[in-house]
Tab-separated table of C-alpha atoms in Angstrom:
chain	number	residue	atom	x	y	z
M	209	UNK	CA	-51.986	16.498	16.208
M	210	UNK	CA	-49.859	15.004	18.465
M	211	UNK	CA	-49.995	11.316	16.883
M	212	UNK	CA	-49.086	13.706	13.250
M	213	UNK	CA	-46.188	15.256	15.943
M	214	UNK	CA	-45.086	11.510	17.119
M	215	UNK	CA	-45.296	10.368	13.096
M	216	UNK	CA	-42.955	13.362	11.869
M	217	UNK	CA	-39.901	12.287	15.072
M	218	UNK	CA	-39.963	9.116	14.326
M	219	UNK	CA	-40.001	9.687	10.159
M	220	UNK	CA	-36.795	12.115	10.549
M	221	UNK	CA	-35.216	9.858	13.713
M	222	UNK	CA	-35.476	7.264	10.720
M	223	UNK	CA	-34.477	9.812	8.114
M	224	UNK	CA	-31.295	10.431	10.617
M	225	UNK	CA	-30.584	7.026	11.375
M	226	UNK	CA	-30.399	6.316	7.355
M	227	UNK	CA	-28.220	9.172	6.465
M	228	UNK	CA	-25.636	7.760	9.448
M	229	UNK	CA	-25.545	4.303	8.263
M	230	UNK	CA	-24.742	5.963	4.258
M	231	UNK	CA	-22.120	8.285	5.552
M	232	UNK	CA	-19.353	7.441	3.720
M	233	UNK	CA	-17.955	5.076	6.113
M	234	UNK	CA	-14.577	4.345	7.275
M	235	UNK	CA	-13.065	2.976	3.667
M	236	UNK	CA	-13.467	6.314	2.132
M	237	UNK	CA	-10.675	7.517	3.430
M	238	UNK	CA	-8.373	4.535	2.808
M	239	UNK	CA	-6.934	4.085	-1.151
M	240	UNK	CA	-8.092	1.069	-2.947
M	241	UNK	CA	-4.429	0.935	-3.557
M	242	UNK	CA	-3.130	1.185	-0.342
M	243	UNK	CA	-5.652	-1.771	1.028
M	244	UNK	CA	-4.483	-3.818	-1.872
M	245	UNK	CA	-1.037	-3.628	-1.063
M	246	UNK	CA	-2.023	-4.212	2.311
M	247	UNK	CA	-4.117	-7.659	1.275
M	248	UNK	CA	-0.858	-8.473	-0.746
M	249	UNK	CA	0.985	-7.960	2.157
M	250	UNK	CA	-0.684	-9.672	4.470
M	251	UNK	CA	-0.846	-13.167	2.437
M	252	UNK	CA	2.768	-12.729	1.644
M	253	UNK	CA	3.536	-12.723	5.570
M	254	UNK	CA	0.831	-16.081	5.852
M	255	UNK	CA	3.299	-17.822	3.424
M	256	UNK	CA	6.567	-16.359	5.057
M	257	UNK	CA	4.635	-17.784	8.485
M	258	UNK	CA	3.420	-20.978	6.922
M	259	UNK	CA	6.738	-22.058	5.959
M	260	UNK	CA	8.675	-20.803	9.332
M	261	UNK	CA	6.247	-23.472	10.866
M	262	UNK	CA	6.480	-26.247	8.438
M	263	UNK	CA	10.184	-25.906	8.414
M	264	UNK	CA	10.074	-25.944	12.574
M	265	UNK	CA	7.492	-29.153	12.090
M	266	UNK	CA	9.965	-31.112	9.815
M	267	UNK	CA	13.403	-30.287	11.399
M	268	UNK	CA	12.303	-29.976	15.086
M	269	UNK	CA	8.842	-31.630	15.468
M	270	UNK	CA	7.573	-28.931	16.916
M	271	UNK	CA	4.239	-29.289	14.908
M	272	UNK	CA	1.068	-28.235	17.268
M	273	UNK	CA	1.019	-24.784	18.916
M	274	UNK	CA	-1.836	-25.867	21.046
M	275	UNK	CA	0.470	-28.867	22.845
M	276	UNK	CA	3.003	-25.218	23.665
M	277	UNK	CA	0.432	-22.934	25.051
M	278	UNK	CA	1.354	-23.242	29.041
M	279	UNK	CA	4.872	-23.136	27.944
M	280	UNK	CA	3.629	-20.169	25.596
M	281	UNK	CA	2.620	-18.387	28.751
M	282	UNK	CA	5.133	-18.882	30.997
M	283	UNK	CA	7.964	-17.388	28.516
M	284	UNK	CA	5.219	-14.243	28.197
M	285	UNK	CA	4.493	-14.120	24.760
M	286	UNK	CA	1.876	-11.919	24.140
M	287	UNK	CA	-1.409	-11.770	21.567
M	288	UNK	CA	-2.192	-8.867	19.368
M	289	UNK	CA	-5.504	-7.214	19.554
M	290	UNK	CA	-7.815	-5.936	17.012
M	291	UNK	CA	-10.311	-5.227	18.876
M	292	UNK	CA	-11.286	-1.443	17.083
M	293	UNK	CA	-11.311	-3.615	13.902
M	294	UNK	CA	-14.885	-5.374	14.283
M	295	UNK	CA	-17.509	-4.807	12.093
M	296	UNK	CA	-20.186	-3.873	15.094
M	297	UNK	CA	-17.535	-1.389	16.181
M	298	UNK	CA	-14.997	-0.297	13.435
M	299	UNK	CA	-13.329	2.657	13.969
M	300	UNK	CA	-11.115	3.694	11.605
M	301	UNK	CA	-8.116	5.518	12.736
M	302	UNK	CA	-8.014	2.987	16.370
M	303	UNK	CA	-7.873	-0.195	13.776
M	304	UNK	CA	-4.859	1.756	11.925
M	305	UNK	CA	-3.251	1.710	15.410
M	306	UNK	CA	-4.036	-1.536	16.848
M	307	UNK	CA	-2.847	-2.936	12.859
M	308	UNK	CA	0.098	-1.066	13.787
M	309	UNK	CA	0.891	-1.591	16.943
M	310	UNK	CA	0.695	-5.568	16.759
M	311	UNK	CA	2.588	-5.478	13.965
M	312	UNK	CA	5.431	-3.634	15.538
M	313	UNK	CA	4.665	-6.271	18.789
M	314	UNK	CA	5.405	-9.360	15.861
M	315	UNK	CA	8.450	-7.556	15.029
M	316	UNK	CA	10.010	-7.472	18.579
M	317	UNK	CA	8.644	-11.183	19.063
M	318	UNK	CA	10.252	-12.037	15.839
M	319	UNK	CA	13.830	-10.564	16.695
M	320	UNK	CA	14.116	-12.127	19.970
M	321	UNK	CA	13.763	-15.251	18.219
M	322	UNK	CA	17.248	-14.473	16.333
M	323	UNK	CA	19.494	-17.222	16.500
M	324	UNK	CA	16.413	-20.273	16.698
M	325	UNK	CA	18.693	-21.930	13.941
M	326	UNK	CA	21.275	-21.716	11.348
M	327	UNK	CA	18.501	-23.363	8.957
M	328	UNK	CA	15.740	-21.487	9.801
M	329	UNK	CA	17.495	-17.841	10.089
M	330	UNK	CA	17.081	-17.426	6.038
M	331	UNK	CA	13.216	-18.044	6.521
M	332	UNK	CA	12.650	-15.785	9.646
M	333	UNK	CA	14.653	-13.022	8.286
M	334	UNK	CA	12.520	-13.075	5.154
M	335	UNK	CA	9.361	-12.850	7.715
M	336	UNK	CA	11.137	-10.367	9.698
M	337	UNK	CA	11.580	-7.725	7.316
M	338	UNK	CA	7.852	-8.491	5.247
M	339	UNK	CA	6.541	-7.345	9.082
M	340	UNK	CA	8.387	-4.372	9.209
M	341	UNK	CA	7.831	-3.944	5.650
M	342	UNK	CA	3.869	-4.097	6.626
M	343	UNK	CA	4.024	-2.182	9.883
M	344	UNK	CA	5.873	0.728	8.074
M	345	UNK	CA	3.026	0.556	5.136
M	346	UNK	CA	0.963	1.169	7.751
M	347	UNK	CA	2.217	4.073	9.127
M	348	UNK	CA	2.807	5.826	6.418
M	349	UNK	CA	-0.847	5.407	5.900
M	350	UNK	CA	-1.745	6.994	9.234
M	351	UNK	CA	0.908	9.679	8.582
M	352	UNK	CA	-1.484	10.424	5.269
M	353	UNK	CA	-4.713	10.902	7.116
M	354	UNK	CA	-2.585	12.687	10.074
M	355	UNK	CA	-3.692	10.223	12.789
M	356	UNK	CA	0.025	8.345	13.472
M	357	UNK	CA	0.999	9.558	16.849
M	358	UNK	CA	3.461	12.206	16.891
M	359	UNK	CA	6.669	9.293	17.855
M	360	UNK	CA	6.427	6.126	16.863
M	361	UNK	CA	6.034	3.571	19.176
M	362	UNK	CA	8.754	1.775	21.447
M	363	UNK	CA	8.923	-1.944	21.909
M	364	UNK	CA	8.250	-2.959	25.747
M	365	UNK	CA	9.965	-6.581	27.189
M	366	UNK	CA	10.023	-9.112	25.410
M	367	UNK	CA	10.389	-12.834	26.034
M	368	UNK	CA	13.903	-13.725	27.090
M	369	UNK	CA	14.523	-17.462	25.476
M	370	UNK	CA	17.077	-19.436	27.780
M	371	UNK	CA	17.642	-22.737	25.330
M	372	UNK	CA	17.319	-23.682	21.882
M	373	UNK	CA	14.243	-25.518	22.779
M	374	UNK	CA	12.427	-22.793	24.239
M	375	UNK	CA	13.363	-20.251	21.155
M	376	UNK	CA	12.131	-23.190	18.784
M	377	UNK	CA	8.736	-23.360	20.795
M	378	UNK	CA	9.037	-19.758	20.713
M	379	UNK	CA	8.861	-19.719	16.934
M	380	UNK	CA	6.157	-22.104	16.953
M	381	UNK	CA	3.821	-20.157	19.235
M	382	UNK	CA	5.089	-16.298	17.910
M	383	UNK	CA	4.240	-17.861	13.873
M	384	UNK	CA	0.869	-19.329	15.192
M	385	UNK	CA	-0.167	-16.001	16.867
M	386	UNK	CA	1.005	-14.186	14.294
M	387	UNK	CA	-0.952	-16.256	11.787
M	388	UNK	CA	-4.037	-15.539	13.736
M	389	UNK	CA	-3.576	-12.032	13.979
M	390	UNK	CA	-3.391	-12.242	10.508
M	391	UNK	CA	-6.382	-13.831	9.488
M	392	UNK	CA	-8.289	-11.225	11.089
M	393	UNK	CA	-6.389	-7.996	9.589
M	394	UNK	CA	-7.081	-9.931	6.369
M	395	UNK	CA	-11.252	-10.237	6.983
M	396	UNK	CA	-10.903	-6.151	8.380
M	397	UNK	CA	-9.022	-5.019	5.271
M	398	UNK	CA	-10.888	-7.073	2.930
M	399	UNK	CA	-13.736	-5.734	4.334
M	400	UNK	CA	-12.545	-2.336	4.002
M	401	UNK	CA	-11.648	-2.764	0.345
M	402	UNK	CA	-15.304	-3.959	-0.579
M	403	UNK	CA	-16.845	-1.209	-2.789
C-alpha cells in the first residue's frame, strides 16, 4: 500500500513537473510581430555598429577593442547585462527590462560620444537614433503587457571624454560592447520567436 502510495506522488510529481515545463512559456505573451521587428532591429543596429567601427579602423586605426580595454575602464564605460535573458533562467518581463535598460545605457554611451568626428557624426547619428528607435520598441512592448515601470528610466554618469583620442577609443569600445550586447538579445529573441 504504501509502495502503491509512493508510485501515485511520484506519477503526479511527474504529471506536475510536465504540465510546468508545457505552460505556455514566456513567448506567448510576446507577438510574432513584435519579436520580428525586434530581430530586424537588432541586425539593423549590428550593421549601423559594424560600420561605426570599420569607419574608426580605416580613418583612425583604432581597429582592436581588446588592445583599449584598461583604457576602456579607466574612462568607466560600462557593460549591459542580460542576465534574466538565459535560457536556464528566462524570465520574461525582467529580460524586457534588462533589453531595455541597456539599451537606454547604449544610448547615453552613444551621445557622449557626440562630436568623435565630423566624418563619423553621419554614421553615429544613424546608430543613435536605430537605439532609441529599439529601446522605445521595447517599451511600448512592456507598456502592452503592463510591466514598464510607472517612469521611464533616467540615465546615471556617463563617461566624460577629455580628447579626441579618448572619444575615438570611446567609440571603439561603446560599438564593441554594444555589438556584444547585441548578439545575445539576438540568440534571446530568436529564441523567443521559435514556435
Amino acid at each position: 500500500m504504501k509502495l502503491m502510495a509512493l508510485q501515485l506522488l511520484l506519477w503526479h510529481s511527474a504529471l506536475w513537473m510536465v504540465q510546468e515545463a508545457t505552460h505556455l512559456g514566456p513567448a506567448s505573451s510576446l507577438p510574432q510581430s513584435f519579436l520580428l521587428k525586434c530581430l530586424e532591429q537588432v541586425r539593423k543596429i549590428q550593421a549601423d555598429g559594424t560600420e561605426l567601427q570599420e569607419r574608426l579602423c580605416t580613418t583612425h586605426k583604432l581597429c582592436h577593442p581588446e588592445e583599449l580595454v584598461l583604457l576602456g575602464h579607466s574612462l568607466g564605460i560600462p557593460q549591459a547585462s542580460l542576465s534574466s535573458c538565459s535560457s536556464q533562467a528566462l524570465q520574461l518581463t525582467g529580460c524586457l527590462s534588462q533589453l531595455h535598460g541597456g539599451l537606454f545605457l547604449y544610448q547615453g554611451l552613444l551621445q557622449a560620444l557626440a562630436g568623435i568626428s565630423p566624418e563619423l557624426a553621419p554614421t553615429l547619428d544613424i546608430l543613435q537614433l536605430d537605439v532609441t528607435d529599439f529601446a522605445t520598441n521595447i517599451w511600448l512592448q512592456m507598456e502592452d503587457l503592463g510591466v514598464a515601470p510607472a517612469v521611464q528610466p533616467t540615465q546615471g554618469p556617463m563617461p566624460t571624454f577629455t580628447s579626441a583620442f579618448q572619444r575615438r577609443a570611446g567609440g571603439v569600445l561603446v560599438a564593441s560592447k554594444l555589438q556584444s550586447f547585441l548578439e545575445l538579445a539576438y540568440r534571446v529573441l530568436r529564441y523567443l520567436a521559435e514556435p
